[in-house]
Tab-separated table of C-alpha atoms in Angstrom:
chain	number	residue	atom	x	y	z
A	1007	UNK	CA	-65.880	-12.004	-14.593
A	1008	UNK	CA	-65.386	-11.711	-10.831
A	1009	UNK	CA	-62.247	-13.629	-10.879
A	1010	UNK	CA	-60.972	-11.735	-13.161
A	1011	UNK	CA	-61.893	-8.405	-11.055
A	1012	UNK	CA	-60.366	-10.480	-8.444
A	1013	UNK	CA	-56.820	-10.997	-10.141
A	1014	UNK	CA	-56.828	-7.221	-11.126
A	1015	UNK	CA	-57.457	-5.895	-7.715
A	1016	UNK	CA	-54.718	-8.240	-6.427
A	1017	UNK	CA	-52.135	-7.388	-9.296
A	1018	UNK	CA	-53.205	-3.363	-7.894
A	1019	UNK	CA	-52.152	-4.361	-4.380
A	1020	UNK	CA	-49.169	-5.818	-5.502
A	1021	UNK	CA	-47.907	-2.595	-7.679
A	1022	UNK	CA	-49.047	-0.642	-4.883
A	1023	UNK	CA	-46.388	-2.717	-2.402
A	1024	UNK	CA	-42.801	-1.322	-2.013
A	1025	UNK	CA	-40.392	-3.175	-4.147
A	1026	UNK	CA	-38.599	-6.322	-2.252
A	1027	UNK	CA	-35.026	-4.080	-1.823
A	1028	UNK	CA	-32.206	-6.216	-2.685
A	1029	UNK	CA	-28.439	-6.032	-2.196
A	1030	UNK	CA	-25.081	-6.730	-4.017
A	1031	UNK	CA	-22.721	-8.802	-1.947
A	1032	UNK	CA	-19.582	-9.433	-3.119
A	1033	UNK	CA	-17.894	-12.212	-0.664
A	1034	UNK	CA	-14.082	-12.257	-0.448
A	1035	UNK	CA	-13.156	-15.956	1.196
A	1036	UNK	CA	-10.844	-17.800	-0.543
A	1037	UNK	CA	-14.042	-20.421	-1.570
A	1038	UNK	CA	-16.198	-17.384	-2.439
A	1039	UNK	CA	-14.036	-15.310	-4.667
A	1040	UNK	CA	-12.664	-16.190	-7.980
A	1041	UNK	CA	-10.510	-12.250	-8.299
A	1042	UNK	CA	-10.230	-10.691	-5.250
A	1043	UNK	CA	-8.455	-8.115	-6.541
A	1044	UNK	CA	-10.865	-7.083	-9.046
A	1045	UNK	CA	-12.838	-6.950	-6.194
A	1046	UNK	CA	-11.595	-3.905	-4.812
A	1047	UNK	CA	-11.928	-2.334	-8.124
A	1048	UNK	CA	-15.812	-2.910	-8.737
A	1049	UNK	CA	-15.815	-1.459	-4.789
A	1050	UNK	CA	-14.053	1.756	-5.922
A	1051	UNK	CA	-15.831	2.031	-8.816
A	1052	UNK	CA	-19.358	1.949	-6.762
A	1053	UNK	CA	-17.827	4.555	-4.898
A	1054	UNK	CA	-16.790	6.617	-8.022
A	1055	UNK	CA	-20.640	6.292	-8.595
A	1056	UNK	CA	-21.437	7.742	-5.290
A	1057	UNK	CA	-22.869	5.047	-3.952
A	1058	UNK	CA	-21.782	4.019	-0.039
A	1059	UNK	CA	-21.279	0.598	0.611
A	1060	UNK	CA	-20.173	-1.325	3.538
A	1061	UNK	CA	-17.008	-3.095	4.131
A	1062	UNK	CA	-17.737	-6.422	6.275
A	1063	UNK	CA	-14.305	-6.464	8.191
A	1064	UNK	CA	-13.531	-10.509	9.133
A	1065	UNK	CA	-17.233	-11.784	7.508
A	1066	UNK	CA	-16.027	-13.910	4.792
A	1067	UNK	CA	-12.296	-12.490	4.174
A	1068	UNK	CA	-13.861	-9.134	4.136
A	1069	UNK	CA	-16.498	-8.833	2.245
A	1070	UNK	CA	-17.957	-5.666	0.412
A	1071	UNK	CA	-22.300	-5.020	-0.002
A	1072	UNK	CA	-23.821	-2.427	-1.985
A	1073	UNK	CA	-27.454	-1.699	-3.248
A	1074	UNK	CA	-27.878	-3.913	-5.924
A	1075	UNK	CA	-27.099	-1.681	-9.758
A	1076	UNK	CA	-26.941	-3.135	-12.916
A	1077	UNK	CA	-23.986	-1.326	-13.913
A	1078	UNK	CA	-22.355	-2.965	-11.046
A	1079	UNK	CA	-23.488	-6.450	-11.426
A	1080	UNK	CA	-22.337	-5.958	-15.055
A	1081	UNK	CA	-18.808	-5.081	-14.187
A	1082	UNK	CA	-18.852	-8.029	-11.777
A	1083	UNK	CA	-19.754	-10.495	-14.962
A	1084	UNK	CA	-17.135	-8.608	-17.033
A	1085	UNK	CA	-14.175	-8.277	-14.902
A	1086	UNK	CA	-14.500	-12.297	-13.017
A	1087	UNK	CA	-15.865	-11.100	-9.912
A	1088	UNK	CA	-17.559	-13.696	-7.932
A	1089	UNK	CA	-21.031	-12.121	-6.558
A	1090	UNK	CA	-24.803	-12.825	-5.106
A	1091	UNK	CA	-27.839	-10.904	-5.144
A	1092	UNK	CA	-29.532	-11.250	-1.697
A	1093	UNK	CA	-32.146	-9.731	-0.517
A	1094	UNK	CA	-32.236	-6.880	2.278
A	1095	UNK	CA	-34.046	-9.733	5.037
A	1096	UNK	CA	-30.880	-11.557	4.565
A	1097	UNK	CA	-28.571	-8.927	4.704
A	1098	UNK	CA	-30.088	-7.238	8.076
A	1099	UNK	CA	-29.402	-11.423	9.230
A	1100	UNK	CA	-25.476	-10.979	8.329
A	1101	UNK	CA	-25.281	-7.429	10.243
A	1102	UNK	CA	-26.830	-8.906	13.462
A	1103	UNK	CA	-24.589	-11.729	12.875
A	1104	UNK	CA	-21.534	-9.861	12.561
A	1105	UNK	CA	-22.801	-7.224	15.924
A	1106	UNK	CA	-22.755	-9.951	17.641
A	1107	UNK	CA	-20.138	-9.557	20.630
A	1108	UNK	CA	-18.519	-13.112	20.233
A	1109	UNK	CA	-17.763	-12.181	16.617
A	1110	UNK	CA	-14.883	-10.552	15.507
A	1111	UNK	CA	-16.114	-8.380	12.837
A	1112	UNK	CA	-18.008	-5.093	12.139
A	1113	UNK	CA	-19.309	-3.036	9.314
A	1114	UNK	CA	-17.724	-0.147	7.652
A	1115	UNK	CA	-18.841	2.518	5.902
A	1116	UNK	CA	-17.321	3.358	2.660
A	1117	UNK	CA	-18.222	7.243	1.463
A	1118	UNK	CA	-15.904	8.256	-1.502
A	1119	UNK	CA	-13.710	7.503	-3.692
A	1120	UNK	CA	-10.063	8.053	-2.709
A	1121	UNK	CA	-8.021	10.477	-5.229
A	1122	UNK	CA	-4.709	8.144	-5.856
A	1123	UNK	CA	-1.420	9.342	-6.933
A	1124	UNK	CA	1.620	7.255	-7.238
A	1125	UNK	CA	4.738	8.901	-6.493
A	1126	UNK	CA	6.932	7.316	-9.451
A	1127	UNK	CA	9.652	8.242	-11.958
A	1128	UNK	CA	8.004	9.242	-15.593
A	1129	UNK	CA	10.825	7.059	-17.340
A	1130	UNK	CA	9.911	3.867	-15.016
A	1131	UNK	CA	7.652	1.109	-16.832
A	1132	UNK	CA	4.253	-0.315	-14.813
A	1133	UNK	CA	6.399	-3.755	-13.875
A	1134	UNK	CA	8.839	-1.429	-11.700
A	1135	UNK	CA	6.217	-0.914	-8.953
A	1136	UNK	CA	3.396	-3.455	-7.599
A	1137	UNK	CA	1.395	-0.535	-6.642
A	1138	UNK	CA	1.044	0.624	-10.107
A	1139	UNK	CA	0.701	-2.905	-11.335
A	1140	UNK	CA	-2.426	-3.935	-9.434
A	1141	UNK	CA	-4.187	-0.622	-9.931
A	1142	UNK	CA	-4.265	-0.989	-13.468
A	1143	UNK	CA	-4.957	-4.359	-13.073
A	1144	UNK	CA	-7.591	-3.772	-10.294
A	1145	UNK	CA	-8.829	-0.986	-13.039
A	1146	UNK	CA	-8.911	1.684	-10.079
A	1147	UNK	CA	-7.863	5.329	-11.195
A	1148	UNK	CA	-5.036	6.979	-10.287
A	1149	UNK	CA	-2.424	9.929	-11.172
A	1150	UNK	CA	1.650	9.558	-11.638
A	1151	UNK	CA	3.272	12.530	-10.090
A	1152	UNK	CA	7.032	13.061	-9.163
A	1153	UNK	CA	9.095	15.646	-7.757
A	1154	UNK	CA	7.879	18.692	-9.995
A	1155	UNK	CA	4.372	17.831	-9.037
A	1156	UNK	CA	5.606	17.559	-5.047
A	1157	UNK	CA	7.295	20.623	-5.309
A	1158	UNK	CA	4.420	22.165	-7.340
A	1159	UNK	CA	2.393	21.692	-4.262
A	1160	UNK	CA	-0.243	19.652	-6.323
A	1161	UNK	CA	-0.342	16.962	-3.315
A	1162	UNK	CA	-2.960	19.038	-2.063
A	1163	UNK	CA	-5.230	17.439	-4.847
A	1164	UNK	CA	-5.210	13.746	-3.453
A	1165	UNK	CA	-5.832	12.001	-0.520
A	1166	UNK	CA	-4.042	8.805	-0.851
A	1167	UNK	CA	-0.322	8.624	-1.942
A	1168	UNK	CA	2.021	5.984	-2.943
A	1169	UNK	CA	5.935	6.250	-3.048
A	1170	UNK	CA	7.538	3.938	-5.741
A	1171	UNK	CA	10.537	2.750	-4.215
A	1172	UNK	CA	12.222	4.940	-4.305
A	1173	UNK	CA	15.590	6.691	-2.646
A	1174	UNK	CA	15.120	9.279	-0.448
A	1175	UNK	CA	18.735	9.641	0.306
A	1176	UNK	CA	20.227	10.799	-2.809
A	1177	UNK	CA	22.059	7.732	-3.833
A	1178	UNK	CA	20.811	6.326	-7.012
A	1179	UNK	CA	19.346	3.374	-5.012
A	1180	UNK	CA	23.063	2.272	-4.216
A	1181	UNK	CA	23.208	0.671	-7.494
A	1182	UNK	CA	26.733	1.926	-8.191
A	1183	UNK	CA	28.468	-0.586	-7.705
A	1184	UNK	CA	27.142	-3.168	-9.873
A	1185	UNK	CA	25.682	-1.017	-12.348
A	1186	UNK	CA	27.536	2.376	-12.520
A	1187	UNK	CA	28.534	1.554	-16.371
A	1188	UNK	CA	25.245	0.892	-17.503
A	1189	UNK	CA	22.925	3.317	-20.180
A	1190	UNK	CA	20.181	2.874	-17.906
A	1191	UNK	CA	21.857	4.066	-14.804
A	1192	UNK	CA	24.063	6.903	-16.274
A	1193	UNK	CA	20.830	8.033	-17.894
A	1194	UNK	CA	18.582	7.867	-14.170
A	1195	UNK	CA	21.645	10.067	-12.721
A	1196	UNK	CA	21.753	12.639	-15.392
A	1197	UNK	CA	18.030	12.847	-15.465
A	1198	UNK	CA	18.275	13.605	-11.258
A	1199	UNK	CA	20.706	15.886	-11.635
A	1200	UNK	CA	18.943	17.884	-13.715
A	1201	UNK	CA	15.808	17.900	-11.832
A	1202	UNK	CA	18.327	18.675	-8.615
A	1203	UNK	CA	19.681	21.865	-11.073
A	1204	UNK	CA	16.023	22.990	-12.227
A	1205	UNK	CA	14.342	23.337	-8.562
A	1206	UNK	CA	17.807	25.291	-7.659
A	1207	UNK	CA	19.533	22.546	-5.634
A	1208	UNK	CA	23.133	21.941	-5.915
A	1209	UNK	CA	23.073	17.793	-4.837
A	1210	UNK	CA	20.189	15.134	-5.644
A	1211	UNK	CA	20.281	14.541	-1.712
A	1212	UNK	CA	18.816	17.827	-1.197
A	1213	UNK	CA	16.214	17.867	-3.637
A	1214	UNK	CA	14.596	14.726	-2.204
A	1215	UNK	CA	14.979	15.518	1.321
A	1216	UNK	CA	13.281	18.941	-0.138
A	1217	UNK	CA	10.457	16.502	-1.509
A	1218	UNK	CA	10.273	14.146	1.425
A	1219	UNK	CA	9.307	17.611	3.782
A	1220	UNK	CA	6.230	17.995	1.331
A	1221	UNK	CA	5.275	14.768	1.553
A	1222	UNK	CA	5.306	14.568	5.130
A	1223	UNK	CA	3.540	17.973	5.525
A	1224	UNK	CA	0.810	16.381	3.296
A	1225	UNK	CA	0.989	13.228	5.704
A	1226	UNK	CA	0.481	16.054	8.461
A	1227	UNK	CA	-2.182	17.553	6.933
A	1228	UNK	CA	-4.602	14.336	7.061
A	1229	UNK	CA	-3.300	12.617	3.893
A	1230	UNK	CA	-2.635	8.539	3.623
A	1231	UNK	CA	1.020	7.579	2.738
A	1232	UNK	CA	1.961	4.008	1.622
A	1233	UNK	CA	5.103	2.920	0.830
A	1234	UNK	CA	7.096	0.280	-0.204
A	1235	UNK	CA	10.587	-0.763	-0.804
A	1236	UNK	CA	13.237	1.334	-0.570
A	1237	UNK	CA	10.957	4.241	-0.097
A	1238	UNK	CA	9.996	3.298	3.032
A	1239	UNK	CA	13.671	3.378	4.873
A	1240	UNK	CA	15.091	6.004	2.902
A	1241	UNK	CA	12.743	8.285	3.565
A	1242	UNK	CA	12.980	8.222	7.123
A	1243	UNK	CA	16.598	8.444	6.252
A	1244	UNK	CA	16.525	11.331	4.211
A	1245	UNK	CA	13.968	12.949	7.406
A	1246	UNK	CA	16.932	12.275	9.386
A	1247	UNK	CA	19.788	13.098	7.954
A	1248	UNK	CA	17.977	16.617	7.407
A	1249	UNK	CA	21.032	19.473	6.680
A	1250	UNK	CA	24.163	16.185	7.209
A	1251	UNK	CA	26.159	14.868	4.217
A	1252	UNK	CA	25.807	11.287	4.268
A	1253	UNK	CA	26.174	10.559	0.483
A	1254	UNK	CA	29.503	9.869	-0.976
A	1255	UNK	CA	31.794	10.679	-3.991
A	1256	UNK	CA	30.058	8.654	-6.351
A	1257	UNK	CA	26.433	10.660	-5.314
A	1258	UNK	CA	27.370	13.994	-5.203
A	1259	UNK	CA	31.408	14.481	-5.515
A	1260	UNK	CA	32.539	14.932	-2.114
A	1261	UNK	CA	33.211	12.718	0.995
A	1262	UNK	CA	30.014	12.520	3.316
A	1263	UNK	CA	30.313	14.047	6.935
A	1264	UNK	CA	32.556	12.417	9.429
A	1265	UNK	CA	30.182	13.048	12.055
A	1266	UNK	CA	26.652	12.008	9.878
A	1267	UNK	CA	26.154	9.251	12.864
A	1268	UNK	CA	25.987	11.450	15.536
A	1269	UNK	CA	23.995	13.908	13.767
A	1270	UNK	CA	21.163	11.712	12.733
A	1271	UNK	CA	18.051	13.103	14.666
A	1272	UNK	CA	15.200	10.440	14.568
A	1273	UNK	CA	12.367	12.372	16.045
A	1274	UNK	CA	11.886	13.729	12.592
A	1275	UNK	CA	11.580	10.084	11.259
A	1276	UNK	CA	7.836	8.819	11.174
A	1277	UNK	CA	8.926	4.824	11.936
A	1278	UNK	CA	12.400	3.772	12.769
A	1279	UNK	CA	15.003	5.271	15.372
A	1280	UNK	CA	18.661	3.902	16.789
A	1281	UNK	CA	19.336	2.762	12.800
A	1282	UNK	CA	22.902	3.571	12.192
A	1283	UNK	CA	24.109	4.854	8.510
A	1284	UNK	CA	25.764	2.466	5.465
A	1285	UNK	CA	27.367	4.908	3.781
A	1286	UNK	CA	30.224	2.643	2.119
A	1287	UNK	CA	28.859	3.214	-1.747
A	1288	UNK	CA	30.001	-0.621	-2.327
A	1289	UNK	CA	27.724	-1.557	0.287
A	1290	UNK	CA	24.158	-2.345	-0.564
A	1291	UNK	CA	22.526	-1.204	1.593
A	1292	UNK	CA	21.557	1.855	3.643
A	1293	UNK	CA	21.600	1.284	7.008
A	1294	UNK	CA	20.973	-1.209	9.781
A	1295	UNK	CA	17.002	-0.617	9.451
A	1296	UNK	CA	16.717	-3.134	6.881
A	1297	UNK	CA	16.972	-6.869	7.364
A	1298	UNK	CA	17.619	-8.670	4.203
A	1299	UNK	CA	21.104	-9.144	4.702
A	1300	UNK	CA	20.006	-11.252	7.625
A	1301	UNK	CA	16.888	-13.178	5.930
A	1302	UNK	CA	19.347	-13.692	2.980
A	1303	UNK	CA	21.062	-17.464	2.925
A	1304	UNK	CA	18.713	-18.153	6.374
A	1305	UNK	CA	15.573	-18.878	5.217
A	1306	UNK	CA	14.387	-21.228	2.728
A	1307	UNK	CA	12.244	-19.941	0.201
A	1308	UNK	CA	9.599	-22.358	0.781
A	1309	UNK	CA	9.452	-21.444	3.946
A	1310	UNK	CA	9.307	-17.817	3.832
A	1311	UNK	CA	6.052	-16.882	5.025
A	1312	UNK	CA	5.108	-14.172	7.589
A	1313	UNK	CA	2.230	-13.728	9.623
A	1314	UNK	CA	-0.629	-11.259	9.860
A	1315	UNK	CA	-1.976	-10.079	13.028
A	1316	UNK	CA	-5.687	-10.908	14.006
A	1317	UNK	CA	-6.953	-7.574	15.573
A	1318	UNK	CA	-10.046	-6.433	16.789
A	1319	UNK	CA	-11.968	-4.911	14.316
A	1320	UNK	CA	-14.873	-3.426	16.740
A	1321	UNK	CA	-12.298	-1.951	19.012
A	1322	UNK	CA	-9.516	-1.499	16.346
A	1323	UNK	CA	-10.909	-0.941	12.879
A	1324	UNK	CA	-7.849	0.886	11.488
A	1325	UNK	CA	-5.385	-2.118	11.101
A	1326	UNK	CA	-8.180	-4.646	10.733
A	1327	UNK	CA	-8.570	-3.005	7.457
A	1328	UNK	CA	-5.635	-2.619	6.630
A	1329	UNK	CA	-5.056	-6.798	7.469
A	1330	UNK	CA	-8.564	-7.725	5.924
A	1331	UNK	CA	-7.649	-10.923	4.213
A	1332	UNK	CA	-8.460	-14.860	3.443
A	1333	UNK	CA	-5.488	-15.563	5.357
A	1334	UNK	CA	-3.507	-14.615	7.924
A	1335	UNK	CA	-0.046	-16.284	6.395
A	1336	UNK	CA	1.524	-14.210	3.712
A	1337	UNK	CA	3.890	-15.420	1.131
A	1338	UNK	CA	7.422	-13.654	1.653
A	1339	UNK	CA	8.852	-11.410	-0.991
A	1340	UNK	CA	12.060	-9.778	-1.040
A	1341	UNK	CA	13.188	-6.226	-2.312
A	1342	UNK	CA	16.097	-4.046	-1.563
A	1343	UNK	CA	14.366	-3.332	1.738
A	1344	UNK	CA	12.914	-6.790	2.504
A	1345	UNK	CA	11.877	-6.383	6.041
A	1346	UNK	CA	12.108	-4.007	9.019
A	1347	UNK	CA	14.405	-4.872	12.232
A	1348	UNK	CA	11.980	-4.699	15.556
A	1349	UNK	CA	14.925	-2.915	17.305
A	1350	UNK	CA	14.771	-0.178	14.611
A	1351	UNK	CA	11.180	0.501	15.221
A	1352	UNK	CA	10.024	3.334	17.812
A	1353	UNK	CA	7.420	2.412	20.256
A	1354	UNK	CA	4.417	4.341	18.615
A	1355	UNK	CA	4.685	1.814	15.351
A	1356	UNK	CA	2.156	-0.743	14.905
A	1357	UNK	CA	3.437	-4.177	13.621
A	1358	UNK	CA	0.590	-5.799	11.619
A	1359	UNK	CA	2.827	-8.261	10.100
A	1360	UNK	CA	6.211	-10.116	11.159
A	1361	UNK	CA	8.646	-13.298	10.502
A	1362	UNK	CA	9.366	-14.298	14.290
A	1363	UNK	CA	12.374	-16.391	13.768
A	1364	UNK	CA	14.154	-13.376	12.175
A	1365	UNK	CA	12.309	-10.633	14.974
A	1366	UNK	CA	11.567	-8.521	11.793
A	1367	UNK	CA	8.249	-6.678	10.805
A	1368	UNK	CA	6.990	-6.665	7.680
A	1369	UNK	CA	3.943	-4.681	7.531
A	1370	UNK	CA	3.863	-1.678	9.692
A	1371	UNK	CA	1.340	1.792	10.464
A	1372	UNK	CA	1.572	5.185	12.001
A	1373	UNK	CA	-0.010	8.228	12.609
A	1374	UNK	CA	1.766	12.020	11.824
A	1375	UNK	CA	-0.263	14.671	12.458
A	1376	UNK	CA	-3.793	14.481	11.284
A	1377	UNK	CA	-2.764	11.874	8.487
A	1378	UNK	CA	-1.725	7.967	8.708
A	1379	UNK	CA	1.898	6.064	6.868
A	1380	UNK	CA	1.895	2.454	5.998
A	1381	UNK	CA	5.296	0.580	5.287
A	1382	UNK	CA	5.255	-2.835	3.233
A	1383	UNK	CA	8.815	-4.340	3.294
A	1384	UNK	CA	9.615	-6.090	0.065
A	1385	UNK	CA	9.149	-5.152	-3.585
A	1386	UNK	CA	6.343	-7.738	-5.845
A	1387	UNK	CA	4.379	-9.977	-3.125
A	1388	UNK	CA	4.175	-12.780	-5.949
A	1389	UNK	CA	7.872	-11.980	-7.621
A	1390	UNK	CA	10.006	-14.159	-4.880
A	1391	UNK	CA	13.446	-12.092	-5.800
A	1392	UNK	CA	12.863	-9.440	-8.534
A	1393	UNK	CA	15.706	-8.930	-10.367
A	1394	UNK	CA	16.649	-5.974	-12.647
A	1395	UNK	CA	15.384	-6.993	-16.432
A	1396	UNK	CA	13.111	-9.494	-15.114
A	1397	UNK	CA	9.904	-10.265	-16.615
A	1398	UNK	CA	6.957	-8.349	-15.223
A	1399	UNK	CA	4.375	-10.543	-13.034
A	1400	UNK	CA	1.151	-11.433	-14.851
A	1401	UNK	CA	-0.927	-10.426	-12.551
A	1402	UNK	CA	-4.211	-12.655	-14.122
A	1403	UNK	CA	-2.146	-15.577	-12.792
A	1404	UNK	CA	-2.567	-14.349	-9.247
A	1405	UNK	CA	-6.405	-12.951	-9.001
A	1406	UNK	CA	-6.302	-13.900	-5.415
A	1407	UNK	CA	-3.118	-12.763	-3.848
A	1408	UNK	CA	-3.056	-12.436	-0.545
A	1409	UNK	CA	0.067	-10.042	-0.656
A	1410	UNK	CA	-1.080	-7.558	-3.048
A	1411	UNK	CA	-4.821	-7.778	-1.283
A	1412	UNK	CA	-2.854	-5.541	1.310
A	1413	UNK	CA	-1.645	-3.250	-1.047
A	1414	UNK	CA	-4.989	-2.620	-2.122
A	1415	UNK	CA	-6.804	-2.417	1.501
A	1416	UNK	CA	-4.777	0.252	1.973
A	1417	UNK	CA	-6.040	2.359	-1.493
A	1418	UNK	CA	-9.586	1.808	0.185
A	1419	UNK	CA	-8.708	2.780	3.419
A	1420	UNK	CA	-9.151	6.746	3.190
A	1421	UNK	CA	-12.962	5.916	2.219
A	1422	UNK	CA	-13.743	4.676	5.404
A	1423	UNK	CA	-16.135	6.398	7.492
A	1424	UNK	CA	-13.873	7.455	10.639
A	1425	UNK	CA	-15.482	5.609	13.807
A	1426	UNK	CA	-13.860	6.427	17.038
A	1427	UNK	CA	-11.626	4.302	18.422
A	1428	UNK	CA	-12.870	2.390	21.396
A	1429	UNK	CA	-9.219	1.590	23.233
């Protein structure tokens, strides 16, 4: 009888205790993780949930920890995401381990979940654009708008905004030359031309530079602009070409302006300055910003690898976010704009990844206003040289790519918690 008072009076001290708190830690090292990119989506959908959870910059390739949920440790099981349940004791131990001054880490808080909107053609199919590609494969949310949404001022409705790549310039992607006589390409014009007629503007070229001012007032206004591509050069382009004809015959009917060189003004551009014009419609390209005619025939594919940069992430948090990785060596992809000439970029630009033996960047950030831009050179991180009518990437055969990882660091990036910055 008394033992069994005993065990009662123990099993009400028990009940009476605070439950042991435990945590869901999602590790992201390449040993850890069996689909990193999935990752990020459980870690967007815990914020969708309104939960905040911390972003361990450099512990573990950037690891993610949130209060431990069942509906989160379901969607881990479901969607191949490699997890633990640990408790809080051990959690406090990684914190103190990663304040630690000799360790190159810290914690960031994420708050909410980003509203995404990809800036993309509606006749364009997923495989066009990476960006679209991994959020549907990551499973994170997000809108398609295009230039009647810009125009409609309905930017004002997102935080974080993609451009497909896309050209800025008015051009047709310089695709004239080898493709001038196909459906698909007669069809793109005619479709531009008649968004150019319905927003009352005479010439493509001055419809998207009238789209590429909204999208850097919403850039100016605190939003998050990534781009890749073609999208990221030709905007600046477009920026700076702002009221000169640079397009020729085949664009808009008449010869561009003899002059367009000296009338480029690159303070309006966000990243690149000193770039001069291509406007030759044979020529493929649009100016000397990008470098793939020079990484073309130079560098063997199996050696085409650039580099990320290791920064401080308690004194600069920003790009060792937007880096967070299991490794700093990136697998090179080409596009129409491949890569970035150093020469090309102003002095406020932040290189967070280059190919030395070429000088060119590859992954670049900036500030405008009260918002940030991020360029990514290249068009599919794990589709070597797309080619039009290629075969979409499967993107279940790379779960752990390191090149789309940065893709997706920067659709978490507006959650963060702003710290202040300590240099």
């Amino acid at each position: 009888m008394k033992l069994r008072l005993l065990a009662a009076a123990i099993a009400c001290i028990l009940l009476s205790l605070p439950a042991q708190a435990s945590k869901l830690f999602i590790p992201m090292d390449p040993e850890g993780q069996a689909n990193h990119l999935k990752a990020y989506g459980v870690a967007y959908e815990a914020l969708k949930e309104g939960m905040t959870l911390d972003w361990l910059l450099n512990y573990k390739g950037g690891s993610f920890c949130m209060d431990d949920a069942a509906t989160l440790v379901r969607l881990c099981k479901l969607r191949g995401v490699s997890y633990e349940i640990i408790s809080e004791e051990k959690y406090l131990g990684i914190v103190t381990e990663i304040a630690n001054p000799d360790f190159n880490g810290d914690v960031i808080k994420l708050e909410k979940a980003p509203k995404i909107a990809v800036y993309t053609p509606p006749n364009k199919e997923p495989w066009d654009d990476a960006v679209t590609m991994v959020l549907t494969y990551a499973e994170i949310p997000f809108d398609k708008v295009y230039d009647d949404e810009v125009l409609g001022d309905d930017l004002h409705k997102y935080d974080w905004l993609h451009l497909h790549h896309e050209d800025f310039t008015g051009q047709y992607g310089k695709f004239w030359a080898s493709f001038r006589n196909t459906t698909w390409y007669q069809n793109d014009q005619r479709s531009a031309e008649a968004m150019a007629a319905k927003h009352g503007f005479k010439k493509v070229s001055q419809l998207k530079l009238a789209v590429a001012k909204k999208i850097r007032d919403f850039v100016a206004g605190g939003g998050f602009m990534f781009a890749m591509c073609s999208a990221t050069d030709t905007y600046d382009i477009a920026l700076a070409a702002d009221g000169t004809d640079i397009c020729d015959v085949p664009f808009d009917g008449d010869r561009p302006d003899p002059a367009a060189q000296s009338k480029l003004d690159y303070t309006k551009c966000f990243a690149f300055k000193d770039f001069s014009l291509y406007t030759d419609p044979i020529h493929y390209e649009y100016s000397t910003i990008d470098a793939t005619e020079i990484h073309q025939g130079r560098i063997p594919v199996n050696t085409d690898y650039f580099s990320l940069f290791t920064f401080s992430a308690k004194f600069d948090p920003v790009p060792a976010m937007l880096c967070q990785n299991h490794t700093t060596t990136i697998k090179g992809f080409m596009g129409q704009t491949t890569a970035f000439r150093k020469e090309a970029l102003k002095s406020s630009v932040l290189v967070m990844g280059d190919f030395k033996p070429t000088n060119e960047a590859r992954y670049i950030h900036g500030e405008y206003g009260k918002g940030t831009w991020t360029f990514y050179g290249g068009h599919d991180p794990e589709d070597y040289q797309h080619n039009i009518g290629d075969p979409p990437t499967e993107l279940s055969l790379h779960p752990s790519s390191p090149g789309y990882r940065l893709i997706l660091n920067n659709v978490l990036f507006p959650a963060a918690k702003k710290k202040p910055r300590k240099t």
